[in-house]
Short mmCIF file of C-alpha atoms in Angstrom, two decimals:
data_model
loop_
_atom_site.label_atom_id
_atom_site.label_comp_id
_atom_site.label_asym_id
_atom_site.label_seq_id
_atom_site.Cartn_x
_atom_site.Cartn_y
_atom_site.Cartn_z
CA MET V 1 -5.40 -5.65 19.38
CA SER V 2 -6.48 -6.11 15.79
CA ASP V 3 -10.35 -6.08 15.18
CA ARG V 4 -9.87 -7.33 11.69
CA THR V 5 -12.83 -10.11 10.52
CA PHE V 6 -11.86 -13.01 8.72
CA SER V 7 -13.98 -15.39 7.05
CA ASP V 8 -14.99 -18.93 8.86
CA ALA V 9 -14.49 -20.77 5.92
CA VAL V 10 -11.07 -21.80 4.58
CA ALA V 11 -9.83 -20.89 0.89
CA ASP V 12 -9.29 -23.27 -1.94
CA PRO V 13 -5.77 -24.79 -0.92
CA TYR V 14 -3.11 -23.48 -3.94
CA ASP V 15 -0.22 -25.25 -4.54
CA ALA V 16 3.31 -24.02 -3.19
CA PRO V 17 6.61 -23.04 -5.09
CA PRO V 18 8.35 -24.13 -6.98
CA LEU V 19 6.30 -24.54 -10.30
CA SER V 20 6.51 -22.93 -13.62
CA PHE V 21 4.16 -21.88 -16.71
CA THR V 22 3.98 -20.01 -19.95
CA ASP V 23 2.40 -16.59 -19.82
CA ARG V 24 0.75 -15.20 -22.27
CA GLU V 25 3.51 -13.63 -23.86
CA ASP V 26 5.03 -17.04 -24.18
CA ARG V 27 7.72 -16.45 -21.71
CA THR V 28 8.35 -19.11 -19.65
CA ILE V 29 8.09 -18.17 -15.83
CA GLU V 30 9.44 -20.08 -12.79
CA VAL V 31 7.85 -19.24 -9.56
CA ARG V 32 10.30 -20.14 -6.64
CA ALA V 33 10.26 -19.33 -2.88
CA TYR V 34 13.17 -16.76 -2.08
CA ASP V 35 16.34 -18.79 -1.13
CA GLY V 36 17.88 -16.11 1.43
CA SER V 37 20.88 -15.38 -1.04
CA ASP V 38 22.19 -11.86 -1.80
CA GLU V 39 21.94 -12.68 -5.72
CA GLU V 40 18.02 -13.02 -5.56
CA MET V 41 18.14 -10.03 -3.31
CA GLU V 42 20.17 -8.00 -5.84
CA ALA V 43 18.01 -9.38 -8.54
CA LEU V 44 14.89 -7.93 -6.39
CA VAL V 45 16.80 -4.46 -6.25
CA GLU V 46 17.01 -4.10 -9.88
CA MET V 47 13.27 -4.80 -10.31
CA TYR V 48 12.40 -2.62 -7.99
CA ASP V 49 14.52 0.18 -8.98
CA ALA V 50 13.16 0.00 -12.25
CA PHE V 51 9.44 0.05 -11.06
CA ASP V 52 7.08 2.61 -12.35
CA PRO V 53 6.43 5.03 -9.64
CA SER V 54 3.07 5.48 -10.70
CA ASP V 55 1.99 1.57 -9.77
CA ARG V 56 3.26 2.27 -6.24
CA ALA V 57 0.59 1.34 -3.44
CA GLN V 58 0.70 3.34 0.09
CA GLY V 59 4.18 4.51 -0.19
CA ILE V 60 5.81 0.94 -1.72
CA PRO V 61 8.32 0.15 -3.46
CA PRO V 62 9.84 3.15 -1.78
CA GLY V 63 11.57 5.54 -4.43
CA ARG V 64 15.27 5.13 -3.94
CA GLU V 65 17.53 2.86 -4.00
CA ASP V 66 18.67 3.24 -0.40
CA ARG V 67 15.31 3.01 0.94
CA ILE V 68 14.15 0.02 -1.48
CA ARG V 69 17.17 -1.91 0.43
CA ASP V 70 15.95 -0.84 3.80
CA TRP V 71 12.69 -1.85 2.88
CA LEU V 72 13.65 -5.39 1.17
CA GLU V 73 15.86 -6.33 4.27
CA ASN V 74 12.64 -5.47 6.37
CA ILE V 75 10.37 -8.11 4.25
CA LEU V 76 13.04 -10.21 3.22
CA ASP V 77 13.53 -11.26 7.27
CA GLU V 78 13.57 -15.07 8.24
CA ASP V 79 10.29 -15.11 9.49
CA CYS V 80 8.61 -13.09 6.06
CA LEU V 81 7.30 -15.72 3.31
CA ASN V 82 8.79 -14.39 -0.05
CA VAL V 83 8.02 -15.62 -3.64
CA ILE V 84 9.30 -14.66 -6.57
CA ALA V 85 8.61 -14.78 -10.56
CA TRP V 86 11.55 -15.37 -12.62
CA ASP V 87 11.81 -14.84 -16.42
CA GLY V 88 15.56 -16.43 -16.77
CA ASP V 89 17.45 -14.08 -14.32
CA GLU V 90 15.23 -11.41 -14.36
CA VAL V 91 12.74 -10.93 -11.95
CA ALA V 92 9.22 -10.35 -13.37
CA GLY V 93 7.39 -10.05 -9.85
CA HIS V 94 7.44 -10.57 -6.21
CA ALA V 95 5.18 -11.48 -3.58
CA THR V 96 5.25 -11.66 0.26
CA LEU V 97 3.75 -12.17 3.68
CA VAL V 98 4.91 -10.36 6.55
CA PRO V 99 3.93 -11.48 10.02
CA ASP V 100 1.63 -9.34 11.96
CA GLY V 101 0.53 -10.76 15.44
CA ASP V 102 -1.42 -13.93 14.46
CA ALA V 103 -1.73 -13.01 10.71
CA TYR V 104 -0.02 -12.07 8.25
CA GLU V 105 0.26 -9.03 5.80
CA LEU V 106 0.42 -9.54 1.98
CA ALA V 107 1.60 -7.36 -0.83
CA ILE V 108 2.50 -8.24 -4.47
CA PHE V 109 4.22 -6.23 -7.46
CA VAL V 110 4.67 -7.09 -11.10
CA HIS V 111 7.16 -5.32 -12.95
CA GLN V 112 5.40 -3.48 -15.96
CA THR V 113 6.96 -5.37 -18.62
CA TYR V 114 5.20 -8.42 -17.19
CA GLN V 115 1.66 -6.93 -16.67
CA ARG V 116 -1.33 -8.10 -17.72
CA ALA V 117 0.35 -11.66 -19.07
CA GLY V 118 -1.40 -14.00 -16.13
CA ILE V 119 1.87 -13.55 -13.95
CA GLY V 120 0.02 -11.93 -10.90
CA THR V 121 -2.63 -14.62 -10.86
CA ARG V 122 0.21 -17.61 -10.73
CA LEU V 123 2.32 -15.42 -8.54
CA ILE V 124 -0.36 -14.85 -5.71
CA LYS V 125 -1.74 -18.53 -5.46
CA ALA V 126 1.99 -19.79 -5.24
CA LEU V 127 2.56 -17.39 -1.93
CA LEU V 128 -0.75 -18.32 -0.63
CA GLY V 129 0.17 -22.21 -1.15
CA TYR V 130 3.47 -21.18 0.28
CA GLY V 131 1.46 -19.72 3.26
CA ARG V 132 -0.59 -22.62 3.66
CA VAL V 133 2.39 -25.42 3.84
CA SER V 134 4.05 -22.98 6.20
CA GLY V 135 1.33 -22.88 8.68
CA VAL V 136 -0.21 -19.27 7.95
CA GLU V 137 -3.83 -19.03 9.34
CA LYS V 138 -4.49 -15.75 8.16
CA VAL V 139 -3.95 -12.95 5.64
CA TRP V 140 -4.95 -9.09 5.29
CA LEU V 141 -3.94 -6.75 3.03
CA THR V 142 -4.78 -3.37 1.89
CA VAL V 143 -5.57 -1.91 -1.51
CA GLU V 144 -6.60 1.35 -3.27
CA ARG V 145 -10.10 1.36 -4.07
CA TRP V 146 -9.66 2.57 -7.26
CA ASN V 147 -7.16 -0.13 -7.99
CA ARG V 148 -9.76 -2.30 -9.76
CA ALA V 149 -7.07 -4.73 -11.40
CA ALA V 150 -5.75 -5.90 -7.96
CA VAL V 151 -8.99 -5.89 -6.04
CA GLY V 152 -10.08 -8.19 -8.92
CA LEU V 153 -7.17 -10.18 -8.24
CA TYR V 154 -7.56 -10.42 -4.72
CA GLN V 155 -11.26 -11.76 -5.16
CA THR V 156 -10.59 -14.18 -7.69
CA VAL V 157 -8.09 -15.84 -5.55
CA GLY V 158 -10.72 -15.84 -2.40
CA PHE V 159 -10.03 -12.42 -0.50
CA GLU V 160 -13.09 -10.84 0.86
CA THR V 161 -13.65 -7.06 1.90
CA SER V 162 -13.51 -7.02 5.47
CA ASP V 163 -13.47 -2.95 6.19
CA ALA V 164 -14.83 -0.74 3.69
CA GLU V 165 -14.58 2.30 5.70
CA SER V 166 -11.16 3.94 5.00
CA PHE V 167 -9.66 5.28 1.77
CA GLU V 168 -8.20 1.76 1.20
CA LEU V 169 -10.05 -1.27 1.13
CA GLU V 170 -8.88 -4.26 3.66
CA MET V 171 -9.53 -7.46 2.46
CA THR V 172 -8.74 -10.96 4.36
CA ILE V 173 -8.57 -14.63 3.75
CA ARG V 174 -8.51 -17.76 5.90
CA LEU V 175 -5.72 -20.36 4.71
CA ALA V 176 -6.85 -22.69 7.72
CA GLU V 177 -9.02 -23.46 10.51
CA PRO V 178 -8.27 -21.86 14.00
CA PRO V 179 -5.56 -24.10 15.78
CA ASP V 180 -8.35 -24.54 18.99
CA GLU V 181 -11.24 -25.59 16.72
CA GLU V 182 -12.33 -29.28 16.80
CA GLY V 183 -11.90 -31.24 13.69
CA GLY V 184 -9.12 -28.53 12.79
CA MET Z 1 1.37 32.10 10.18
CA LYS Z 2 -1.32 31.05 12.19
CA VAL Z 3 -1.28 27.15 12.95
CA LEU Z 4 -3.20 24.73 14.25
CA LEU Z 5 -1.74 21.31 15.49
CA GLY Z 6 -4.17 18.57 16.21
CA ILE Z 7 -2.86 15.36 17.99
CA GLY Z 8 -4.52 12.42 19.72
CA GLY Z 9 -1.25 10.53 21.30
CA SER Z 10 -0.85 8.24 18.49
CA ASP Z 11 2.80 7.68 17.11
CA ASP Z 12 2.52 9.83 14.05
CA SER Z 13 0.85 12.68 16.27
CA ILE Z 14 3.32 13.11 18.77
CA ARG Z 15 5.57 12.80 15.52
CA ALA Z 16 3.95 15.69 13.92
CA LEU Z 17 4.20 17.47 17.38
CA GLU Z 18 8.14 17.33 17.53
CA LYS Z 19 8.41 18.58 14.23
CA THR Z 20 5.93 21.28 14.11
CA VAL Z 21 7.29 22.57 17.71
CA GLU Z 22 10.76 22.57 16.06
CA ARG Z 23 9.26 24.79 12.78
CA THR Z 24 7.86 27.03 15.12
CA ALA Z 25 11.00 27.65 17.04
CA ASN Z 26 12.65 28.35 14.13
CA VAL Z 27 10.04 30.42 11.61
CA GLY Z 28 8.29 31.94 14.54
CA ASP Z 29 4.72 30.73 13.56
CA ASP Z 30 1.77 31.28 15.54
CA LEU Z 31 1.10 28.00 17.26
CA THR Z 32 -1.84 26.37 18.79
CA VAL Z 33 -2.05 22.85 19.80
CA ALA Z 34 -5.32 21.26 20.09
CA ILE Z 35 -5.63 17.90 22.13
CA VAL Z 36 -8.14 15.79 20.86
CA ASP Z 37 -9.82 12.17 21.80
CA ASN Z 38 -8.05 9.77 19.58
CA PRO Z 39 -10.06 6.39 20.39
CA ALA Z 40 -6.74 4.88 18.34
CA GLY Z 41 -4.54 6.60 20.60
CA GLU Z 42 -2.74 4.93 23.20
CA ARG Z 43 -1.58 7.93 25.38
CA SER Z 44 -4.08 9.78 27.89
CA ARG Z 45 -4.82 13.15 27.90
CA GLU Z 46 -2.68 13.81 30.59
CA ASP Z 47 0.32 12.24 29.50
CA ILE Z 48 -0.05 13.92 26.02
CA GLU Z 49 -0.74 17.44 27.64
CA THR Z 50 2.94 16.42 29.68
CA ARG Z 51 4.86 15.68 26.41
CA VAL Z 52 3.42 18.92 24.98
CA THR Z 53 4.40 21.74 27.50
CA GLU Z 54 7.82 19.79 28.10
CA LEU Z 55 8.70 20.38 24.40
CA LEU Z 56 7.37 23.91 24.44
CA ASP Z 57 9.44 24.70 27.50
CA GLU Z 58 12.35 22.99 26.03
CA ARG Z 59 12.28 24.85 22.88
CA GLY Z 60 11.34 27.89 24.21
CA VAL Z 61 7.92 28.15 22.25
CA ASP Z 62 5.15 29.98 23.63
CA ALA Z 63 1.56 28.51 22.53
CA PRO Z 64 -1.82 27.85 23.70
CA VAL Z 65 -2.85 24.19 24.45
CA ARG Z 66 -6.33 23.23 24.17
CA LEU Z 67 -8.51 20.49 25.11
CA LEU Z 68 -11.21 19.80 22.35
CA ASP Z 69 -14.13 17.73 23.11
CA GLY Z 70 -16.54 15.34 20.92
CA ASP Z 71 -15.72 13.98 17.38
CA PRO Z 72 -12.13 14.77 17.07
CA GLY Z 73 -12.01 15.72 13.01
CA SER Z 74 -15.07 17.81 13.05
CA ALA Z 75 -13.64 19.94 16.13
CA LEU Z 76 -10.52 20.43 14.61
CA VAL Z 77 -11.96 21.72 11.27
CA ASP Z 78 -14.51 23.76 13.34
CA LEU Z 79 -11.73 25.80 15.54
CA ALA Z 80 -9.50 26.03 12.41
CA GLU Z 81 -12.15 27.32 10.18
CA ASN Z 82 -13.63 29.44 12.90
CA GLU Z 83 -10.70 31.05 14.17
CA GLY Z 84 -9.03 31.82 11.15
CA PHE Z 85 -6.00 29.57 11.06
CA ASP Z 86 -4.12 29.31 8.23
CA GLN Z 87 -2.97 25.73 8.59
CA LEU Z 88 -4.29 22.53 9.82
CA VAL Z 89 -0.98 20.21 10.86
CA LEU Z 90 -1.69 16.64 11.66
CA GLY Z 91 0.13 13.50 11.78
CA GLY Z 92 0.83 11.55 8.80
CA GLY Z 93 -0.23 8.33 9.49
CA GLU Z 94 1.60 5.28 10.40
CA THR Z 95 3.04 2.42 8.51
CA SER Z 96 2.06 -0.98 8.54
CA PRO Z 97 4.21 -3.99 9.05
CA MET Z 98 4.67 -4.37 4.97
CA GLY Z 99 5.34 -0.48 5.30
CA LYS Z 100 2.47 0.53 3.91
CA ILE Z 101 1.42 3.78 4.82
CA GLN Z 102 -1.96 4.05 6.67
CA ILE Z 103 -4.04 7.25 7.19
CA GLY Z 104 -5.70 7.48 10.39
CA SER Z 105 -9.44 8.53 10.26
CA ILE Z 106 -8.87 11.81 11.85
CA ALA Z 107 -6.71 12.77 8.98
CA GLU Z 108 -9.54 11.05 6.29
CA PHE Z 109 -12.13 13.37 7.80
CA VAL Z 110 -9.73 16.35 8.01
CA LEU Z 111 -8.46 15.99 4.50
CA LEU Z 112 -12.34 15.74 2.72
CA ASN Z 113 -13.83 18.33 4.89
CA SER Z 114 -11.49 21.26 5.93
CA HIS Z 115 -11.34 24.45 4.08
CA VAL Z 116 -8.38 25.51 5.92
CA THR Z 117 -4.86 23.87 4.30
CA VAL Z 118 -4.18 20.61 5.67
CA THR Z 119 -0.62 19.52 6.32
CA LEU Z 120 0.55 15.63 7.18
CA VAL Z 121 3.81 15.62 8.81
CA ARG Z 122 5.96 12.68 7.66
#
């Protein structure tokens, strides 16, 4: 159904979580895959409940706790891949891959308190590393074209613009060779 | 109020149809339904027309149904501007698997080109 185009070249292989690093504000940030627990889900609800509405993208995260819960239940499903950046017990950021046919749709959110500290780059690399070791072949996303910081981040980790004709840019990346190709 | 509803058969346009007919039944707007060719739509023109007449009959709303040819966005804007409509109503977009709102190409064109007030139904 989709006529989305993906590069033939496989992107750099990033390390999968768990991993940790010191951000530019000297905070120790740990990046781990979502463990499926209610505790981690509640910590995410708390982060999104405090999320600045001006950083919303195309309607997500939604703006009310009940809608946040509905949305999270959907994207924390077993067939999705979720990675969380932790500052102790507090969620600093969250990135997710949601299945869409033979590809996955990506989104990433870093809480305002933790922005411009290098967390987004580490978090998205960890998610792509997690995707790679989990057998994800292709990833796509949309981003508002005025959001230069986000577009720059996606380009840095290897995304290429695949459709520039709509309000939002569509960008794609390949994490693995197609299964039916020789030498794959 | 003279309202033009444009639908091309995508799910969000069917939702817009239902909500607009409901509103028309309640407030007595002067509604015209225009069916356009949406290349991304999954329903045939006949199916859409059947759905429209069913819904109008159900709600007891009397509204002309017009079939528009050619580029859907410009056909809708032309009709709305040339025949003195107060409002042009469209489906408000689909959501991606992630839950992101994605506006269709017809709505994008209409938003940027229409001199008539545009409503996107969510």
